[in-house]
Amino acid sequence: MDHLAEFLFSLIASIALIASLFIFHKFWAKTAKTYWVRIIVGSWLLVGEIWFLVTKDIFVFKLADGTPNPMFMYWELCAILTVTAIILMVVPSKLNLDLFLPFAILAPIIVIVVPTADTKSWGFDNFRYWNYYFGHLGLMFAYLYTYLFGYTKAKLSWQSIRRSAAFAFFLSTFLMVWNMAYVPNGHSPLEPAPAGEDLNKWWGPNYLYKFLMYYLGMGRFSLLNQYFMMIFVLMPVILIFSWTLLYFLRPMYANCGAERLKFDIHENILGFKTIFTKDNFKQTSKSLLNKITVSGKKPPLDKN
């Protein structure tokens, strides 16, 4: 693998930074009472996003030589997450965490762990390397930092599950429609890409779920088929995995690091003390027995 040192450095740095949130939680709890962490992270994300938009001429339809810009109106999930992470650093909100937290955890993990043809060619002297790896790490850190140290009252609940599920369907549909509108050269998004074609040229750089579908071997599917695969197969798997992770990954502090939340693995995670108790077992058995006996009784005859 080319540039193995760069890949290992970003991987080790990512693990170390995220682990520090749990190992040095007292330090991070103190910073949560100030603004400097949010300012640094938000500024880094903003600089990286502006640099990417400017250098890639995202809003320029044609390049200086008159050829169509292949990056025109490039828009993907991580770009959306970067924008929402910047907003989160300015205005932390429960709604933002409920909608985006499952994606803000999983998407950067995939990006950082799985190398691509592009990332294998980047060295330490290439700003894109720092923008790519540490931009994704920054957005994951932004969401976890806000979530773990009590900037909001966000936590895994039926409300957050419903919100993230509904928003996942909306976001998948939005990206499908957006990317279909910007397929280059008049290629039909309803037809699969021919064998041997470069998918970046055929679908454009922003074809639906580019990174995930390509590495799962489904990049040649029509965009409509990719959409159906996403909402009916991949998105449920992604959400269930993220919800499971969030079930174990709970906020450690409340009120911006001012209050340490009590944590008991048996009560809070495994639920042994609150579910598997003798009284609960008796109550459940009694309720179940009453339902069986009541349903087995014949209704009284109508004397009239």
PDB file of C-alpha atoms in Angstrom:
ATOM      1  CA  MET A   1       0.000   0.000   0.000  1.00  0.00           C
ATOM      2  CA  ASP A   2       1.326   3.440  -0.971  1.00  0.00           C
ATOM      3  CA  HIS A   3       1.771   5.997   1.822  1.00  0.00           C
ATOM      4  CA  LEU A   4       1.186   3.419   4.551  1.00  0.00           C
ATOM      5  CA  ALA A   5       2.780   5.709   7.144  1.00  0.00           C
ATOM      6  CA  GLU A   6       0.219   8.437   6.418  1.00  0.00           C
ATOM      7  CA  PHE A   7      -2.670   5.995   6.716  1.00  0.00           C
ATOM      8  CA  LEU A   8      -1.412   4.535  10.008  1.00  0.00           C
ATOM      9  CA  PHE A   9      -0.770   8.006  11.419  1.00  0.00           C
ATOM     10  CA  SER A  10      -4.345   9.143  10.711  1.00  0.00           C
ATOM     11  CA  LEU A  11      -5.767   5.885  12.069  1.00  0.00           C
ATOM     12  CA  ILE A  12      -3.750   5.997  15.302  1.00  0.00           C
ATOM     13  CA  ALA A  13      -4.466   9.718  15.765  1.00  0.00           C
ATOM     14  CA  SER A  14      -8.198   9.103  15.292  1.00  0.00           C
ATOM     15  CA  ILE A  15      -8.288   6.262  17.822  1.00  0.00           C
ATOM     16  CA  ALA A  16      -6.247   8.270  20.326  1.00  0.00           C
ATOM     17  CA  LEU A  17      -8.407  11.411  20.076  1.00  0.00           C
ATOM     18  CA  ILE A  18     -11.737   9.597  20.386  1.00  0.00           C
ATOM     19  CA  ALA A  19     -10.408   7.397  23.205  1.00  0.00           C
ATOM     20  CA  SER A  20      -9.258  10.499  25.081  1.00  0.00           C
ATOM     21  CA  LEU A  21     -12.881  11.605  25.417  1.00  0.00           C
ATOM     22  CA  PHE A  22     -13.422   8.611  27.702  1.00  0.00           C
ATOM     23  CA  ILE A  23      -9.972   8.239  29.303  1.00  0.00           C
ATOM     24  CA  PHE A  24      -9.499  11.948  30.084  1.00  0.00           C
ATOM     25  CA  HIS A  25     -13.174  12.749  30.514  1.00  0.00           C
ATOM     26  CA  LYS A  26     -12.503  15.077  33.467  1.00  0.00           C
ATOM     27  CA  PHE A  27     -10.295  17.265  31.294  1.00  0.00           C
ATOM     28  CA  TRP A  28     -12.845  17.413  28.474  1.00  0.00           C
ATOM     29  CA  ALA A  29     -15.630  18.095  30.980  1.00  0.00           C
ATOM     30  CA  LYS A  30     -13.739  21.208  32.121  1.00  0.00           C
ATOM     31  CA  THR A  31     -13.353  22.404  28.539  1.00  0.00           C
ATOM     32  CA  ALA A  32     -17.093  21.950  27.998  1.00  0.00           C
ATOM     33  CA  LYS A  33     -17.627  24.877  30.374  1.00  0.00           C
ATOM     34  CA  THR A  34     -15.721  27.109  27.921  1.00  0.00           C
ATOM     35  CA  TYR A  35     -15.937  27.844  24.191  1.00  0.00           C
ATOM     36  CA  TRP A  36     -12.402  27.216  22.970  1.00  0.00           C
ATOM     37  CA  VAL A  37     -12.818  23.558  21.906  1.00  0.00           C
ATOM     38  CA  ARG A  38     -15.941  24.357  19.908  1.00  0.00           C
ATOM     39  CA  ILE A  39     -14.216  27.369  18.311  1.00  0.00           C
ATOM     40  CA  ILE A  40     -11.174  25.319  17.275  1.00  0.00           C
ATOM     41  CA  VAL A  41     -13.163  22.375  15.903  1.00  0.00           C
ATOM     42  CA  GLY A  42     -15.733  24.582  14.158  1.00  0.00           C
ATOM     43  CA  SER A  43     -13.017  26.745  12.607  1.00  0.00           C
ATOM     44  CA  TRP A  44     -11.084  23.736  11.320  1.00  0.00           C
ATOM     45  CA  LEU A  45     -14.217  22.268   9.739  1.00  0.00           C
ATOM     46  CA  LEU A  46     -15.139  25.621   8.192  1.00  0.00           C
ATOM     47  CA  VAL A  47     -11.646  26.171   6.734  1.00  0.00           C
ATOM     48  CA  GLY A  48     -11.584  22.641   5.312  1.00  0.00           C
ATOM     49  CA  GLU A  49     -15.013  22.984   3.738  1.00  0.00           C
ATOM     50  CA  ILE A  50     -14.237  26.390   2.193  1.00  0.00           C
ATOM     51  CA  TRP A  51     -10.900  25.101   0.857  1.00  0.00           C
ATOM     52  CA  PHE A  52     -12.639  22.127  -0.745  1.00  0.00           C
ATOM     53  CA  LEU A  53     -15.393  24.219  -2.328  1.00  0.00           C
ATOM     54  CA  VAL A  54     -12.924  26.769  -3.704  1.00  0.00           C
ATOM     55  CA  THR A  55     -10.255  24.406  -5.021  1.00  0.00           C
ATOM     56  CA  LYS A  56     -12.765  22.105  -6.685  1.00  0.00           C
ATOM     57  CA  ASP A  57     -14.806  24.972  -8.201  1.00  0.00           C
ATOM     58  CA  ILE A  58     -17.998  23.302  -7.001  1.00  0.00           C
ATOM     59  CA  PHE A  59     -20.251  26.104  -8.243  1.00  0.00           C
ATOM     60  CA  VAL A  60     -18.448  26.644 -11.553  1.00  0.00           C
ATOM     61  CA  PHE A  61     -20.199  24.879 -14.446  1.00  0.00           C
ATOM     62  CA  LYS A  62     -17.269  25.131 -16.870  1.00  0.00           C
ATOM     63  CA  LEU A  63     -13.533  25.251 -16.278  1.00  0.00           C
ATOM     64  CA  ALA A  64     -11.239  27.982 -17.678  1.00  0.00           C
ATOM     65  CA  ASP A  65     -10.609  25.985 -20.862  1.00  0.00           C
ATOM     66  CA  GLY A  66     -14.358  25.727 -21.524  1.00  0.00           C
ATOM     67  CA  THR A  67     -14.735  22.042 -20.615  1.00  0.00           C
ATOM     68  CA  PRO A  68     -17.544  21.021 -18.226  1.00  0.00           C
ATOM     69  CA  ASN A  69     -16.442  20.913 -14.610  1.00  0.00           C
ATOM     70  CA  PRO A  70     -16.791  17.287 -13.413  1.00  0.00           C
ATOM     71  CA  MET A  71     -17.070  18.516  -9.803  1.00  0.00           C
ATOM     72  CA  PHE A  72     -19.975  20.861 -10.524  1.00  0.00           C
ATOM     73  CA  MET A  73     -22.563  20.760  -7.719  1.00  0.00           C
ATOM     74  CA  TYR A  74     -20.733  17.975  -5.922  1.00  0.00           C
ATOM     75  CA  TRP A  75     -22.712  17.062  -2.796  1.00  0.00           C
ATOM     76  CA  GLU A  76     -22.391  13.980  -0.614  1.00  0.00           C
ATOM     77  CA  LEU A  77     -23.280  12.817   2.888  1.00  0.00           C
ATOM     78  CA  CYS A  78     -19.991  13.822   4.520  1.00  0.00           C
ATOM     79  CA  ALA A  79     -20.239  17.329   3.044  1.00  0.00           C
ATOM     80  CA  ILE A  80     -23.692  17.668   4.591  1.00  0.00           C
ATOM     81  CA  LEU A  81     -22.388  16.318   7.916  1.00  0.00           C
ATOM     82  CA  THR A  82     -19.538  18.838   7.880  1.00  0.00           C
ATOM     83  CA  VAL A  83     -21.966  21.727   7.488  1.00  0.00           C
ATOM     84  CA  THR A  84     -24.228  20.422  10.267  1.00  0.00           C
ATOM     85  CA  ALA A  85     -21.191  19.855  12.528  1.00  0.00           C
ATOM     86  CA  ILE A  86     -20.180  23.505  12.060  1.00  0.00           C
ATOM     87  CA  ILE A  87     -23.727  24.547  12.996  1.00  0.00           C
ATOM     88  CA  LEU A  88     -23.573  22.222  16.006  1.00  0.00           C
ATOM     89  CA  MET A  89     -20.392  23.933  17.243  1.00  0.00           C
ATOM     90  CA  VAL A  90     -22.148  27.307  17.078  1.00  0.00           C
ATOM     91  CA  VAL A  91     -25.593  26.250  18.301  1.00  0.00           C
ATOM     92  CA  PRO A  92     -25.698  22.833  19.998  1.00  0.00           C
ATOM     93  CA  SER A  93     -29.177  21.335  19.720  1.00  0.00           C
ATOM     94  CA  LYS A  94     -30.886  18.063  20.541  1.00  0.00           C
ATOM     95  CA  LEU A  95     -32.624  17.981  17.162  1.00  0.00           C
ATOM     96  CA  ASN A  96     -29.291  18.147  15.323  1.00  0.00           C
ATOM     97  CA  LEU A  97     -27.935  15.225  17.370  1.00  0.00           C
ATOM     98  CA  ASP A  98     -31.114  13.175  16.964  1.00  0.00           C
ATOM     99  CA  LEU A  99     -31.013  13.534  13.178  1.00  0.00           C
ATOM    100  CA  PHE A 100     -27.312  13.327  12.368  1.00  0.00           C
ATOM    101  CA  LEU A 101     -25.496  11.565  15.227  1.00  0.00           C
ATOM    102  CA  PRO A 102     -25.909   7.998  13.848  1.00  0.00           C
ATOM    103  CA  PHE A 103     -24.358   9.078  10.530  1.00  0.00           C
ATOM    104  CA  ALA A 104     -21.713  11.308  12.145  1.00  0.00           C
ATOM    105  CA  ILE A 105     -20.319   8.310  14.014  1.00  0.00           C
ATOM    106  CA  LEU A 106     -20.412   5.628  11.330  1.00  0.00           C
ATOM    107  CA  ALA A 107     -19.560   7.573   8.156  1.00  0.00           C
ATOM    108  CA  PRO A 108     -16.198   8.942   9.408  1.00  0.00           C
ATOM    109  CA  ILE A 109     -15.232   5.497  10.744  1.00  0.00           C
ATOM    110  CA  ILE A 110     -15.738   3.983   7.293  1.00  0.00           C
ATOM    111  CA  VAL A 111     -13.837   6.826   5.617  1.00  0.00           C
ATOM    112  CA  ILE A 112     -10.873   6.672   8.003  1.00  0.00           C
ATOM    113  CA  VAL A 113     -10.565   2.875   8.151  1.00  0.00           C
ATOM    114  CA  VAL A 114     -11.093   2.000   4.472  1.00  0.00           C
ATOM    115  CA  PRO A 115      -8.402   3.418   2.124  1.00  0.00           C
ATOM    116  CA  THR A 116      -9.319   4.445  -1.427  1.00  0.00           C
ATOM    117  CA  ALA A 117      -7.365   4.899  -4.650  1.00  0.00           C
ATOM    118  CA  ASP A 118      -7.147   8.637  -3.917  1.00  0.00           C
ATOM    119  CA  THR A 119      -6.061   8.366  -0.283  1.00  0.00           C
ATOM    120  CA  LYS A 120      -3.300   5.918  -1.220  1.00  0.00           C
ATOM    121  CA  SER A 121      -1.680   8.670  -3.314  1.00  0.00           C
ATOM    122  CA  TRP A 122      -1.700  11.423  -0.660  1.00  0.00           C
ATOM    123  CA  GLY A 123       1.384  12.233   1.376  1.00  0.00           C
ATOM    124  CA  PHE A 124       1.971  14.448   4.398  1.00  0.00           C
ATOM    125  CA  ASP A 125       2.823  17.318   2.056  1.00  0.00           C
ATOM    126  CA  ASN A 126      -0.635  17.239   0.460  1.00  0.00           C
ATOM    127  CA  PHE A 127      -3.201  19.430   2.240  1.00  0.00           C
ATOM    128  CA  ARG A 128      -5.968  17.206   0.889  1.00  0.00           C
ATOM    129  CA  TYR A 129      -4.624  14.437   3.137  1.00  0.00           C
ATOM    130  CA  TRP A 130      -5.098  16.581   6.233  1.00  0.00           C
ATOM    131  CA  ASN A 131      -8.410  17.941   4.987  1.00  0.00           C
ATOM    132  CA  TYR A 132      -9.778  14.472   4.223  1.00  0.00           C
ATOM    133  CA  TYR A 133      -8.738  12.423   7.229  1.00  0.00           C
ATOM    134  CA  PHE A 134      -8.791  15.070   9.941  1.00  0.00           C
ATOM    135  CA  GLY A 135     -11.858  16.762   8.515  1.00  0.00           C
ATOM    136  CA  HIS A 136     -13.826  13.531   8.973  1.00  0.00           C
ATOM    137  CA  LEU A 137     -12.253  13.021  12.392  1.00  0.00           C
ATOM    138  CA  GLY A 138     -13.219  16.585  13.288  1.00  0.00           C
ATOM    139  CA  LEU A 139     -16.880  16.117  12.465  1.00  0.00           C
ATOM    140  CA  MET A 140     -17.051  12.840  14.438  1.00  0.00           C
ATOM    141  CA  PHE A 141     -15.307  14.517  17.377  1.00  0.00           C
ATOM    142  CA  ALA A 142     -17.711  17.477  17.181  1.00  0.00           C
ATOM    143  CA  TYR A 143     -20.762  15.247  17.528  1.00  0.00           C
ATOM    144  CA  LEU A 144     -19.345  12.966  20.223  1.00  0.00           C
ATOM    145  CA  TYR A 145     -17.992  15.881  22.267  1.00  0.00           C
ATOM    146  CA  THR A 146     -21.365  17.639  22.223  1.00  0.00           C
ATOM    147  CA  TYR A 147     -23.231  14.412  22.947  1.00  0.00           C
ATOM    148  CA  LEU A 148     -21.052  13.016  25.749  1.00  0.00           C
ATOM    149  CA  PHE A 149     -20.552  16.189  27.751  1.00  0.00           C
ATOM    150  CA  GLY A 150     -24.108  17.389  28.113  1.00  0.00           C
ATOM    151  CA  TYR A 151     -24.493  20.319  25.753  1.00  0.00           C
ATOM    152  CA  THR A 152     -27.998  19.056  25.080  1.00  0.00           C
ATOM    153  CA  LYS A 153     -30.269  16.445  26.622  1.00  0.00           C
ATOM    154  CA  ALA A 154     -29.884  14.156  23.631  1.00  0.00           C
ATOM    155  CA  LYS A 155     -29.807  10.420  24.270  1.00  0.00           C
ATOM    156  CA  LEU A 156     -31.026   7.282  22.576  1.00  0.00           C
ATOM    157  CA  SER A 157     -34.810   7.139  22.902  1.00  0.00           C
ATOM    158  CA  TRP A 158     -37.832   6.154  20.876  1.00  0.00           C
ATOM    159  CA  GLN A 159     -38.124   9.777  19.803  1.00  0.00           C
ATOM    160  CA  SER A 160     -34.517   9.922  18.552  1.00  0.00           C
ATOM    161  CA  ILE A 161     -34.932   6.563  16.801  1.00  0.00           C
ATOM    162  CA  ARG A 162     -38.068   7.761  14.989  1.00  0.00           C
ATOM    163  CA  ARG A 163     -36.401  11.031  14.042  1.00  0.00           C
ATOM    164  CA  SER A 164     -33.212   9.457  12.700  1.00  0.00           C
ATOM    165  CA  ALA A 165     -35.147   6.780  10.774  1.00  0.00           C
ATOM    166  CA  ALA A 166     -37.479   9.304   9.133  1.00  0.00           C
ATOM    167  CA  PHE A 167     -34.602  11.648   8.350  1.00  0.00           C
ATOM    168  CA  ALA A 168     -32.519   8.797   6.875  1.00  0.00           C
ATOM    169  CA  PHE A 169     -35.312   8.102   4.388  1.00  0.00           C
ATOM    170  CA  PHE A 170     -35.572  11.808   3.518  1.00  0.00           C
ATOM    171  CA  LEU A 171     -31.801  12.203   3.130  1.00  0.00           C
ATOM    172  CA  SER A 172     -31.497   9.098   0.949  1.00  0.00           C
ATOM    173  CA  THR A 173     -34.257  10.367  -1.306  1.00  0.00           C
ATOM    174  CA  PHE A 174     -32.766  13.875  -1.467  1.00  0.00           C
ATOM    175  CA  LEU A 175     -29.350  12.547  -2.506  1.00  0.00           C
ATOM    176  CA  MET A 176     -30.936  10.280  -5.117  1.00  0.00           C
ATOM    177  CA  VAL A 177     -32.878  13.123  -6.734  1.00  0.00           C
ATOM    178  CA  TRP A 178     -29.914  15.500  -6.494  1.00  0.00           C
ATOM    179  CA  ASN A 179     -27.440  13.113  -8.058  1.00  0.00           C
ATOM    180  CA  MET A 180     -29.849  12.037 -10.789  1.00  0.00           C
ATOM    181  CA  ALA A 181     -30.174  15.691 -11.809  1.00  0.00           C
ATOM    182  CA  TYR A 182     -26.415  16.046 -12.255  1.00  0.00           C
ATOM    183  CA  VAL A 183     -25.508  12.879 -14.125  1.00  0.00           C
ATOM    184  CA  PRO A 184     -23.117  14.082 -16.885  1.00  0.00           C
ATOM    185  CA  ASN A 185     -23.290  13.586 -20.639  1.00  0.00           C
ATOM    186  CA  GLY A 186     -26.962  12.669 -20.662  1.00  0.00           C
ATOM    187  CA  HIS A 187     -26.416   9.174 -19.234  1.00  0.00           C
ATOM    188  CA  SER A 188     -29.683   7.692 -18.030  1.00  0.00           C
ATOM    189  CA  PRO A 189     -29.781   7.237 -14.247  1.00  0.00           C
ATOM    190  CA  LEU A 190     -32.339   4.477 -14.813  1.00  0.00           C
ATOM    191  CA  GLU A 191     -29.860   2.324 -16.750  1.00  0.00           C
ATOM    192  CA  PRO A 192     -26.802   0.524 -15.338  1.00  0.00           C
ATOM    193  CA  ALA A 193     -23.322   1.734 -16.210  1.00  0.00           C
ATOM    194  CA  PRO A 194     -21.715  -0.308 -19.028  1.00  0.00           C
ATOM    195  CA  ALA A 195     -18.923  -2.694 -18.105  1.00  0.00           C
ATOM    196  CA  GLY A 196     -15.474  -1.158 -18.333  1.00  0.00           C
ATOM    197  CA  GLU A 197     -16.662   2.429 -17.950  1.00  0.00           C
ATOM    198  CA  ASP A 198     -15.046   4.710 -15.364  1.00  0.00           C
ATOM    199  CA  LEU A 199     -17.848   5.335 -12.870  1.00  0.00           C
ATOM    200  CA  ASN A 200     -16.504   8.786 -11.988  1.00  0.00           C
ATOM    201  CA  LYS A 201     -16.933   9.802 -15.601  1.00  0.00           C
ATOM    202  CA  TRP A 202     -20.178   7.905 -16.195  1.00  0.00           C
ATOM    203  CA  TRP A 203     -22.128   8.920 -13.095  1.00  0.00           C
ATOM    204  CA  GLY A 204     -20.073  11.985 -12.208  1.00  0.00           C
ATOM    205  CA  PRO A 205     -18.189  12.455  -8.934  1.00  0.00           C
ATOM    206  CA  ASN A 206     -21.441  12.791  -7.009  1.00  0.00           C
ATOM    207  CA  TYR A 207     -23.237   9.669  -8.133  1.00  0.00           C
ATOM    208  CA  LEU A 208     -25.507   8.161  -5.511  1.00  0.00           C
ATOM    209  CA  TYR A 209     -23.722   6.831  -2.425  1.00  0.00           C
ATOM    210  CA  LYS A 210     -20.511   6.773  -4.430  1.00  0.00           C
ATOM    211  CA  PHE A 211     -18.110   5.528  -1.803  1.00  0.00           C
ATOM    212  CA  LEU A 212     -20.300   2.899  -0.158  1.00  0.00           C
ATOM    213  CA  MET A 213     -21.884   1.429  -3.280  1.00  0.00           C
ATOM    214  CA  TYR A 214     -18.628   1.337  -5.225  1.00  0.00           C
ATOM    215  CA  TYR A 215     -16.778  -0.669  -2.594  1.00  0.00           C
ATOM    216  CA  LEU A 216     -19.714  -3.028  -2.155  1.00  0.00           C
ATOM    217  CA  GLY A 217     -19.561  -3.852  -5.862  1.00  0.00           C
ATOM    218  CA  MET A 218     -22.860  -2.128  -6.697  1.00  0.00           C
ATOM    219  CA  GLY A 219     -21.498   1.022  -8.315  1.00  0.00           C
ATOM    220  CA  ARG A 220     -22.585  -0.098 -11.796  1.00  0.00           C
ATOM    221  CA  PHE A 221     -26.211  -0.515 -10.763  1.00  0.00           C
ATOM    222  CA  SER A 222     -28.607   2.118 -12.054  1.00  0.00           C
ATOM    223  CA  LEU A 223     -28.999   5.013  -9.635  1.00  0.00           C
ATOM    224  CA  LEU A 224     -32.582   3.976  -8.952  1.00  0.00           C
ATOM    225  CA  ASN A 225     -31.492   0.460  -8.000  1.00  0.00           C
ATOM    226  CA  GLN A 226     -28.765   1.908  -5.794  1.00  0.00           C
ATOM    227  CA  TYR A 227     -31.427   3.978  -4.057  1.00  0.00           C
ATOM    228  CA  PHE A 228     -33.644   0.955  -3.403  1.00  0.00           C
ATOM    229  CA  MET A 229     -30.676  -1.029  -2.118  1.00  0.00           C
ATOM    230  CA  MET A 230     -29.845   1.821   0.221  1.00  0.00           C
ATOM    231  CA  ILE A 231     -33.254   2.441   1.799  1.00  0.00           C
ATOM    232  CA  PHE A 232     -34.377  -1.202   2.025  1.00  0.00           C
ATOM    233  CA  VAL A 233     -31.101  -3.010   2.799  1.00  0.00           C
ATOM    234  CA  LEU A 234     -28.122  -0.845   3.733  1.00  0.00           C
ATOM    235  CA  MET A 235     -29.823   1.994   5.599  1.00  0.00           C
ATOM    236  CA  PRO A 236     -31.645  -0.328   8.060  1.00  0.00           C
ATOM    237  CA  VAL A 237     -28.343  -2.113   8.750  1.00  0.00           C
ATOM    238  CA  ILE A 238     -26.531   1.200   9.241  1.00  0.00           C
ATOM    239  CA  LEU A 239     -29.213   2.552  11.588  1.00  0.00           C
ATOM    240  CA  ILE A 240     -29.480  -0.614  13.663  1.00  0.00           C
ATOM    241  CA  PHE A 241     -25.704  -0.723  14.064  1.00  0.00           C
ATOM    242  CA  SER A 242     -25.606   2.970  15.039  1.00  0.00           C
ATOM    243  CA  TRP A 243     -28.507   2.628  17.499  1.00  0.00           C
ATOM    244  CA  THR A 244     -26.831  -0.388  19.086  1.00  0.00           C
ATOM    245  CA  LEU A 245     -23.626   1.599  19.461  1.00  0.00           C
ATOM    246  CA  LEU A 246     -25.490   4.530  20.993  1.00  0.00           C
ATOM    247  CA  TYR A 247     -27.244   2.186  23.436  1.00  0.00           C
ATOM    248  CA  PHE A 248     -23.868   1.467  25.010  1.00  0.00           C
ATOM    249  CA  LEU A 249     -22.404   4.904  24.293  1.00  0.00           C
ATOM    250  CA  ARG A 250     -24.242   7.178  26.695  1.00  0.00           C
ATOM    251  CA  PRO A 251     -23.691  10.800  27.792  1.00  0.00           C
ATOM    252  CA  MET A 252     -21.195  11.018  30.660  1.00  0.00           C
ATOM    253  CA  TYR A 253     -21.997  14.564  31.787  1.00  0.00           C
ATOM    254  CA  ALA A 254     -24.899  16.993  31.901  1.00  0.00           C
ATOM    255  CA  ASN A 255     -25.097  20.803  31.867  1.00  0.00           C
ATOM    256  CA  CYS A 256     -21.977  21.308  29.738  1.00  0.00           C
ATOM    257  CA  GLY A 257     -19.697  19.151  31.860  1.00  0.00           C
ATOM    258  CA  ALA A 258     -20.913  20.532  35.181  1.00  0.00           C
ATOM    259  CA  GLU A 259     -22.653  17.367  36.402  1.00  0.00           C
ATOM    260  CA  ARG A 260     -21.186  13.850  36.252  1.00  0.00           C
ATOM    261  CA  LEU A 261     -23.918  11.372  35.429  1.00  0.00           C
ATOM    262  CA  LYS A 262     -24.165   8.213  37.501  1.00  0.00           C
ATOM    263  CA  PHE A 263     -23.306   5.127  35.512  1.00  0.00           C
ATOM    264  CA  ASP A 264     -23.912   1.511  36.441  1.00  0.00           C
ATOM    265  CA  ILE A 265     -23.279  -1.085  33.767  1.00  0.00           C
ATOM    266  CA  HIS A 266     -25.822  -3.527  35.181  1.00  0.00           C
ATOM    267  CA  GLU A 267     -28.597  -1.012  35.659  1.00  0.00           C
ATOM    268  CA  ASN A 268     -27.959   1.335  32.755  1.00  0.00           C
ATOM    269  CA  ILE A 269     -26.677  -1.063  30.102  1.00  0.00           C
ATOM    270  CA  LEU A 270     -27.644  -4.628  30.869  1.00  0.00           C
ATOM    271  CA  GLY A 271     -30.755  -3.727  32.825  1.00  0.00           C
ATOM    272  CA  PHE A 272     -30.409  -6.604  35.288  1.00  0.00           C
ATOM    273  CA  LYS A 273     -31.499  -4.545  38.294  1.00  0.00           C
ATOM    274  CA  THR A 274     -34.541  -3.024  36.637  1.00  0.00           C
ATOM    275  CA  ILE A 275     -35.750  -5.870  34.429  1.00  0.00           C
ATOM    276  CA  PHE A 276     -34.645  -9.243  35.737  1.00  0.00           C
ATOM    277  CA  THR A 277     -35.924  -8.928  39.292  1.00  0.00           C
ATOM    278  CA  LYS A 278     -38.155 -11.229  41.299  1.00  0.00           C
ATOM    279  CA  ASP A 279     -40.903  -8.600  41.653  1.00  0.00           C
ATOM    280  CA  ASN A 280     -40.912  -7.860  37.926  1.00  0.00           C
ATOM    281  CA  PHE A 281     -41.092 -11.546  37.128  1.00  0.00           C
ATOM    282  CA  LYS A 282     -44.098 -11.997  39.444  1.00  0.00           C
ATOM    283  CA  GLN A 283     -45.826  -8.928  37.995  1.00  0.00           C
ATOM    284  CA  THR A 284     -45.226 -10.070  34.414  1.00  0.00           C
ATOM    285  CA  SER A 285     -46.442 -13.596  35.174  1.00  0.00           C
ATOM    286  CA  LYS A 286     -49.563 -12.302  36.923  1.00  0.00           C
ATOM    287  CA  SER A 287     -50.382  -9.939  34.049  1.00  0.00           C
ATOM    288  CA  LEU A 288     -49.885 -12.681  31.475  1.00  0.00           C
ATOM    289  CA  LEU A 289     -52.039 -15.123  33.486  1.00  0.00           C
ATOM    290  CA  ASN A 290     -54.848 -12.560  33.759  1.00  0.00           C
ATOM    291  CA  LYS A 291     -54.823 -12.022  30.004  1.00  0.00           C
ATOM    292  CA  ILE A 292     -55.034 -15.761  29.371  1.00  0.00           C
ATOM    293  CA  THR A 293     -57.882 -16.369  31.845  1.00  0.00           C
ATOM    294  CA  VAL A 294     -59.896 -13.340  30.719  1.00  0.00           C
ATOM    295  CA  SER A 295     -59.566 -14.237  27.048  1.00  0.00           C
ATOM    296  CA  GLY A 296     -60.643 -17.804  27.832  1.00  0.00           C
ATOM    297  CA  LYS A 297     -63.917 -16.806  29.512  1.00  0.00           C
ATOM    298  CA  LYS A 298     -67.124 -16.782  27.504  1.00  0.00           C
ATOM    299  CA  PRO A 299     -68.895 -13.422  27.246  1.00  0.00           C
ATOM    300  CA  PRO A 300     -72.115 -13.149  29.294  1.00  0.00           C
ATOM    301  CA  LEU A 301     -75.360 -13.926  27.473  1.00  0.00           C
ATOM    302  CA  ASP A 302     -77.571 -11.003  26.535  1.00  0.00           C
ATOM    303  CA  LYS A 303     -80.819 -11.547  28.477  1.00  0.00           C
ATOM    304  CA  ASN A 304     -82.662  -9.219  26.131  1.00  0.00           C
TER     305      ASN A 304
END
